[in-house]
């Protein structure tokens, strides 16, 4: 488990220095992973900790005017993914008014030099930081000469000639192209979390659900054929609704997974819901009977899709 810190302020965290990489890391796609793995390899070569610096909320969320942009992953999943990549510390910095106003030079001096004792700093292609995004690789290299660290950017990461980016992955998810999105992510797209209690309306309609909160703007919404991981050794087939539940006047985005032919209590369990295919958009029905009829049709369609998906995976 890596060390987690939230503030740019404080004493020196790593007396012997560190190797730092900086980015948003939303989705932790193949490009992000290449950057982190490079920083970890350099840290191991130098015998110092590997540190990832990210932000929460994302800067583009902070600057959005009342319409937050969509997120691929929540902070908890980002931290879990970075831990799997072997980093030693994660700076999940609070992006607030003070951070937004901080100059690039002050960011370098206060965080990279004083707090982290950076010996190397690595960023992705065209990454910018600091007030008005005036910090870039050239500034890092110039300040590195003054403060005794080096800076570099990894090459763009492509897959079959296509540039990998979180923007492209969000587009693919909106289109329901989960196979292509999974290729760019390096894994199937899934959302994880602990099961919470909902209004239990699904149970009364014959469709009990495992509910996961998603307190950000999701990158997709609708009804999906899904696999649920974390209940049994093998993924469990399910049909899931992700959105604001217009028929029952939902507000916060909620992921509701109905596990087929499952009996049991999942409250408090950590599960992951993997998206396989989109069935339809969210829709407001005139009454619960019409909603229930559609839920049965959705379940039948999801069962068929997942059966075919399993056959292809084992072929």
C-alpha positions as a Python dict, from the first residue, in 0.01 Angstrom:
ca = {
    (1, 'X'): (0, 0, 0),
    (2, 'X'): (144, 335, -105),
    (3, 'X'): (163, 647, 108),
    (4, 'X'): (-115, 899, 37),
    (5, 'X'): (-89, 1273, 91),
    (6, 'X'): (-335, 1551, -1),
    (7, 'X'): (-151, 1879, 57),
    (8, 'X'): (125, 2063, -123),
    (9, 'X'): (234, 2205, 211),
    (10, 'X'): (440, 2042, 482),
    (11, 'X'): (788, 1917, 546),
    (12, 'X'): (1009, 1707, 321),
    (13, 'X'): (848, 1367, 267),
    (14, 'X'): (1144, 1188, 113),
    (15, 'X'): (1484, 1284, 260),
    (16, 'X'): (1678, 1106, -15),
    (17, 'X'): (1466, 1240, -298),
    (18, 'X'): (1211, 1085, -532),
    (19, 'X'): (1109, 1033, -893),
    (20, 'X'): (780, 1210, -966),
    (21, 'X'): (525, 1182, -1245),
    (22, 'X'): (235, 1425, -1277),
    (23, 'X'): (-103, 1400, -1451),
    (24, 'X'): (-478, 1373, -1421),
    (25, 'X'): (-479, 994, -1469),
    (26, 'X'): (-855, 972, -1525),
    (27, 'X'): (-921, 615, -1631),
    (28, 'X'): (-558, 511, -1585),
    (29, 'X'): (-543, 407, -1950),
    (30, 'X'): (-246, 258, -2136),
    (31, 'X'): (-82, 597, -2182),
    (32, 'X'): (-107, 675, -1811),
    (33, 'X'): (27, 332, -1726),
    (34, 'X'): (325, 380, -1953),
    (35, 'X'): (409, 706, -1774),
    (36, 'X'): (373, 555, -1426),
    (37, 'X'): (571, 242, -1513),
    (38, 'X'): (850, 457, -1655),
    (39, 'X'): (864, 664, -1336),
    (40, 'X'): (865, 350, -1120),
    (41, 'X'): (1148, 201, -1326),
    (42, 'X'): (1354, 519, -1293),
    (43, 'X'): (1288, 532, -917),
    (44, 'X'): (1403, 172, -876),
    (45, 'X'): (1719, 249, -1074),
    (46, 'X'): (1796, 544, -847),
    (47, 'X'): (1691, 369, -526),
    (48, 'X'): (1432, 632, -432),
    (49, 'X'): (1051, 630, -399),
    (50, 'X'): (825, 663, -703),
    (51, 'X'): (564, 934, -649),
    (52, 'X'): (251, 1003, -855),
    (53, 'X'): (99, 1350, -832),
    (54, 'X'): (-267, 1385, -933),
    (55, 'X'): (-555, 1617, -842),
    (56, 'X'): (-900, 1585, -684),
    (57, 'X'): (-1124, 1723, -816),
    (58, 'X'): (-977, 1720, -1163),
    (59, 'X'): (-879, 2072, -1275),
    (60, 'X'): (-1127, 2059, -1562),
    (61, 'X'): (-1401, 1975, -1312),
    (62, 'X'): (-1305, 2268, -1092),
    (63, 'X'): (-1317, 2515, -1380),
    (64, 'X'): (-1645, 2385, -1526),
    (65, 'X'): (-1929, 2634, -1498),
    (66, 'X'): (-2211, 2434, -1342),
    (67, 'X'): (-2180, 2145, -1590),
    (68, 'X'): (-1903, 1916, -1464),
    (69, 'X'): (-1738, 1710, -1737),
    (70, 'X'): (-1766, 1336, -1720),
    (71, 'X'): (-1531, 1113, -1525),
    (72, 'X'): (-1406, 766, -1614),
    (73, 'X'): (-1305, 665, -1262),
    (74, 'X'): (-1349, 784, -906),
    (75, 'X'): (-1053, 873, -689),
    (76, 'X'): (-1067, 545, -497),
    (77, 'X'): (-1032, 339, -816),
    (78, 'X'): (-748, 560, -936),
    (79, 'X'): (-560, 508, -610),
    (80, 'X'): (-620, 133, -624),
    (81, 'X'): (-491, 116, -981),
    (82, 'X'): (-180, 318, -898),
    (83, 'X'): (-108, 88, -604),
    (84, 'X'): (-117, -209, -842),
    (85, 'X'): (146, -37, -1057),
    (86, 'X'): (390, -33, -765),
    (87, 'X'): (413, 337, -680),
    (88, 'X'): (540, 427, -334),
    (89, 'X'): (340, 743, -273),
    (90, 'X'): (40, 920, -425),
    (91, 'X'): (-23, 1291, -395),
    (92, 'X'): (-396, 1336, -452),
    (93, 'X'): (-378, 1714, -423),
    (94, 'X'): (-688, 1918, -340),
    (95, 'X'): (-757, 2134, -643),
    (96, 'X'): (-918, 2447, -500),
    (97, 'X'): (-901, 2824, -551),
    (98, 'X'): (-557, 2843, -398),
    (99, 'X'): (-422, 2567, -619),
    (100, 'X'): (-584, 2719, -927),
    (101, 'X'): (-414, 3053, -858),
    (102, 'X'): (-70, 2905, -789),
    (103, 'X'): (194, 2985, -1047),
    (104, 'X'): (379, 2705, -1219),
    (105, 'X'): (701, 2826, -1061),
    (106, 'X'): (554, 2813, -709),
    (107, 'X'): (417, 2465, -777),
    (108, 'X'): (762, 2343, -874),
    (109, 'X'): (937, 2505, -580),
    (110, 'X'): (687, 2415, -307),
    (111, 'X'): (589, 2065, -417),
    (112, 'X'): (859, 1917, -638),
    (113, 'X'): (1162, 2074, -472),
    (114, 'X'): (1074, 2134, -107),
    (115, 'X'): (813, 1864, -33),
    (116, 'X'): (919, 1578, -262),
    (117, 'X'): (1288, 1645, -319),
    (118, 'X'): (1241, 1548, -682),
    (119, 'X'): (1545, 1408, -862),
    (120, 'X'): (1352, 1338, -1180),
    (121, 'X'): (1011, 1463, -1299),
    (122, 'X'): (818, 1293, -1577),
    (123, 'X'): (502, 1406, -1756),
    (124, 'X'): (292, 1296, -2050),
    (125, 'X'): (300, 1459, -2392),
    (126, 'X'): (180, 1821, -2391),
    (127, 'X'): (100, 1819, -2018),
    (128, 'X'): (63, 2169, -1869),
    (129, 'X'): (17, 2288, -1510),
    (130, 'X'): (0, 2595, -1290),
    (131, 'X'): (-201, 2916, -1321),
    (132, 'X'): (-314, 2970, -1681),
    (133, 'X'): (-141, 2640, -1767),
    (134, 'X'): (191, 2817, -1808),
    (135, 'X'): (394, 2528, -1674),
    (136, 'X'): (527, 2285, -1934),
    (137, 'X'): (826, 2065, -2003),
    (138, 'X'): (1048, 2361, -2094),
    (139, 'X'): (975, 2531, -1762),
    (140, 'X'): (1039, 2208, -1571),
    (141, 'X'): (1371, 2163, -1743),
    (142, 'X'): (1477, 2524, -1682),
    (143, 'X'): (1383, 2509, -1314),
    (144, 'X'): (1541, 2167, -1287),
    (145, 'X'): (1875, 2315, -1382),
    (146, 'X'): (1837, 2563, -1095),
    (147, 'X'): (1721, 2311, -834),
    (148, 'X'): (1907, 1996, -930),
    (149, 'X'): (1647, 1774, -1093),
    (150, 'X'): (1594, 1655, -1449),
    (151, 'X'): (1263, 1654, -1636),
    (152, 'X'): (1131, 1465, -1935),
    (153, 'X'): (815, 1366, -2120),
    (154, 'X'): (736, 1018, -2245),
    (155, 'X'): (648, 969, -2611),
    (156, 'X'): (280, 958, -2709),
    (157, 'X'): (129, 611, -2668),
    (158, 'X'): (-61, 478, -2968),
    (159, 'X'): (-252, 156, -3026),
    (160, 'X'): (-264, 41, -3389),
    (161, 'X'): (-193, 398, -3496),
    (162, 'X'): (-460, 556, -3273),
    (163, 'X'): (-361, 806, -3006),
    (164, 'X'): (-476, 692, -2662),
    (165, 'X'): (-656, 958, -2459),
    (166, 'X'): (-923, 981, -2191),
    (167, 'X'): (-1129, 1200, -2427),
    (168, 'X'): (-1136, 927, -2691),
    (169, 'X'): (-1228, 664, -2431),
    (170, 'X'): (-1520, 876, -2304),
    (171, 'X'): (-1645, 906, -2660),
    (172, 'X'): (-1628, 530, -2712),
    (173, 'X'): (-1818, 464, -2389),
    (174, 'X'): (-2093, 707, -2490),
    (175, 'X'): (-2119, 519, -2819),
    (176, 'X'): (-2138, 184, -2639),
    (177, 'X'): (-1815, 61, -2799),
    (178, 'X'): (-1683, -118, -2492),
    (179, 'X'): (-1446, -350, -2677),
    (180, 'X'): (-1255, -59, -2832),
    (181, 'X'): (-1260, 139, -2507),
    (182, 'X'): (-1122, -165, -2326),
    (183, 'X'): (-837, -191, -2577),
    (184, 'X'): (-731, 169, -2503),
    (185, 'X'): (-773, 122, -2128),
    (186, 'X'): (-582, -204, -2127),
    (187, 'X'): (-870, -375, -1947),
    (188, 'X'): (-1251, -393, -1967),
    (189, 'X'): (-1427, -79, -1848),
    (190, 'X'): (-1570, -136, -1501),
    (191, 'X'): (-1688, 65, -1203),
    (192, 'X'): (-1622, -59, -852),
    (193, 'X'): (-1736, 30, -503),
    (194, 'X'): (-1914, -89, -193),
    (195, 'X'): (-2277, -190, -223),
    (196, 'X'): (-2508, 60, -53),
    (197, 'X'): (-2874, 48, 38),
    (198, 'X'): (-3110, 205, -212),
    (199, 'X'): (-3483, 264, -206),
    (200, 'X'): (-3535, -112, -258),
    (201, 'X'): (-3787, -40, -535),
    (202, 'X'): (-3623, -300, -758),
    (203, 'X'): (-3685, -568, -497),
    (204, 'X'): (-4058, -491, -493),
    (205, 'X'): (-4063, -517, -873),
    (206, 'X'): (-3885, -853, -872),
    (207, 'X'): (-3547, -706, -968),
    (208, 'X'): (-3335, -662, -655),
    (209, 'X'): (-3020, -465, -729),
    (210, 'X'): (-2673, -410, -588),
    (211, 'X'): (-2628, -33, -581),
    (212, 'X'): (-2306, 165, -624),
    (213, 'X'): (-2295, 542, -582),
    (214, 'X'): (-2104, 750, -838),
    (215, 'X'): (-2088, 1106, -700),
    (216, 'X'): (-1942, 1252, -1021),
    (217, 'X'): (-2069, 1297, -1374),
    (218, 'X'): (-2041, 951, -1534),
    (219, 'X'): (-1905, 897, -1882),
    (220, 'X'): (-2207, 688, -1980),
    (221, 'X'): (-2572, 640, -1893),
    (222, 'X'): (-2836, 387, -1984),
    (223, 'X'): (-2918, 17, -1949),
    (224, 'X'): (-2639, -237, -2002),
    (225, 'X'): (-2551, -604, -2014),
    (226, 'X'): (-2285, -642, -1744),
    (227, 'X'): (-2068, -884, -1550),
    (228, 'X'): (-2038, -840, -1173),
    (229, 'X'): (-1699, -927, -1022),
    (230, 'X'): (-1627, -987, -656),
    (231, 'X'): (-1923, -1206, -561),
    (232, 'X'): (-1794, -1542, -678),
    (233, 'X'): (-1473, -1671, -834),
    (234, 'X'): (-1624, -1618, -1178),
    (235, 'X'): (-1798, -1301, -1303),
    (236, 'X'): (-2174, -1313, -1253),
    (237, 'X'): (-2416, -1218, -1535),
    (238, 'X'): (-2633, -913, -1473),
    (239, 'X'): (-2828, -629, -1624),
    (240, 'X'): (-2747, -281, -1496),
    (241, 'X'): (-2897, 63, -1500),
    (242, 'X'): (-2663, 360, -1473),
    (243, 'X'): (-2801, 710, -1444),
    (244, 'X'): (-3043, 924, -1250),
    (245, 'X'): (-3348, 691, -1260),
    (246, 'X'): (-3600, 932, -1426),
    (247, 'X'): (-3907, 715, -1357),
    (248, 'X'): (-3846, 725, -980),
    (249, 'X'): (-3705, 1080, -974),
    (250, 'X'): (-3347, 992, -896),
    (251, 'X'): (-3087, 1267, -868),
    (252, 'X'): (-2734, 1142, -792),
    (253, 'X'): (-2602, 899, -1050),
    (254, 'X'): (-2649, 544, -926),
    (255, 'X'): (-2528, 218, -1075),
    (256, 'X'): (-2785, -55, -1008),
    (257, 'X'): (-2688, -411, -1100),
    (258, 'X'): (-2943, -692, -1101),
    (259, 'X'): (-2759, -1024, -1070),
    (260, 'X'): (-2945, -1301, -1249),
    (261, 'X'): (-3064, -1593, -1035),
    (262, 'X'): (-2878, -1465, -730),
    (263, 'X'): (-2997, -1495, -372),
    (264, 'X'): (-2796, -1324, -99),
    (265, 'X'): (-2703, -1006, 80),
    (266, 'X'): (-2431, -794, -82),
    (267, 'X'): (-2458, -483, 138),
    (268, 'X'): (-2112, -358, 228),
    (269, 'X'): (-1939, -590, -21),
    (270, 'X'): (-1691, -443, -268),
    (271, 'X'): (-1787, -537, -623),
    (272, 'X'): (-1697, -430, -977),
    (273, 'X'): (-1948, -395, -1257),
    (274, 'X'): (-1798, -460, -1602),
    (275, 'X'): (-1985, -314, -1899),
    (276, 'X'): (-2031, -541, -2202),
    (277, 'X'): (-2304, -391, -2424),
    (278, 'X'): (-2554, -106, -2417),
    (279, 'X'): (-2919, -211, -2443),
    (280, 'X'): (-3089, 128, -2452),
    (281, 'X'): (-3092, 482, -2314),
    (282, 'X'): (-3261, 575, -1991),
    (283, 'X'): (-3630, 632, -2039),
    (284, 'X'): (-3912, 772, -1828),
    (285, 'X'): (-4213, 539, -1816),
    (286, 'X'): (-4567, 649, -1738),
    (287, 'X'): (-4603, 396, -1456),
    (288, 'X'): (-4416, 120, -1274),
    (289, 'X'): (-4599, -156, -1464),
    (290, 'X'): (-4458, -29, -1794),
    (291, 'X'): (-4114, -2, -1634),
    (292, 'X'): (-4135, -361, -1507),
    (293, 'X'): (-4232, -493, -1850),
    (294, 'X'): (-3932, -321, -2004),
    (295, 'X'): (-3702, -453, -1729),
    (296, 'X'): (-3803, -809, -1822),
    (297, 'X'): (-3721, -741, -2187),
    (298, 'X'): (-3387, -587, -2086),
    (299, 'X'): (-3303, -889, -1872),
    (300, 'X'): (-3379, -1134, -2154),
    (301, 'X'): (-3165, -935, -2397),
    (302, 'X'): (-2877, -909, -2148),
    (303, 'X'): (-2884, -1284, -2078),
    (304, 'X'): (-2852, -1355, -2451),
    (305, 'X'): (-2569, -1106, -2504),
    (306, 'X'): (-2372, -1234, -2206),
    (307, 'X'): (-2416, -1594, -2312),
    (308, 'X'): (-2268, -1507, -2652),
    (309, 'X'): (-1994, -1301, -2487),
    (310, 'X'): (-1893, -1594, -2266),
    (311, 'X'): (-1887, -1831, -2561),
    (312, 'X'): (-1656, -1596, -2756),
    (313, 'X'): (-1427, -1557, -2456),
    (314, 'X'): (-1384, -1934, -2417),
    (315, 'X'): (-1357, -2011, -2788),
}
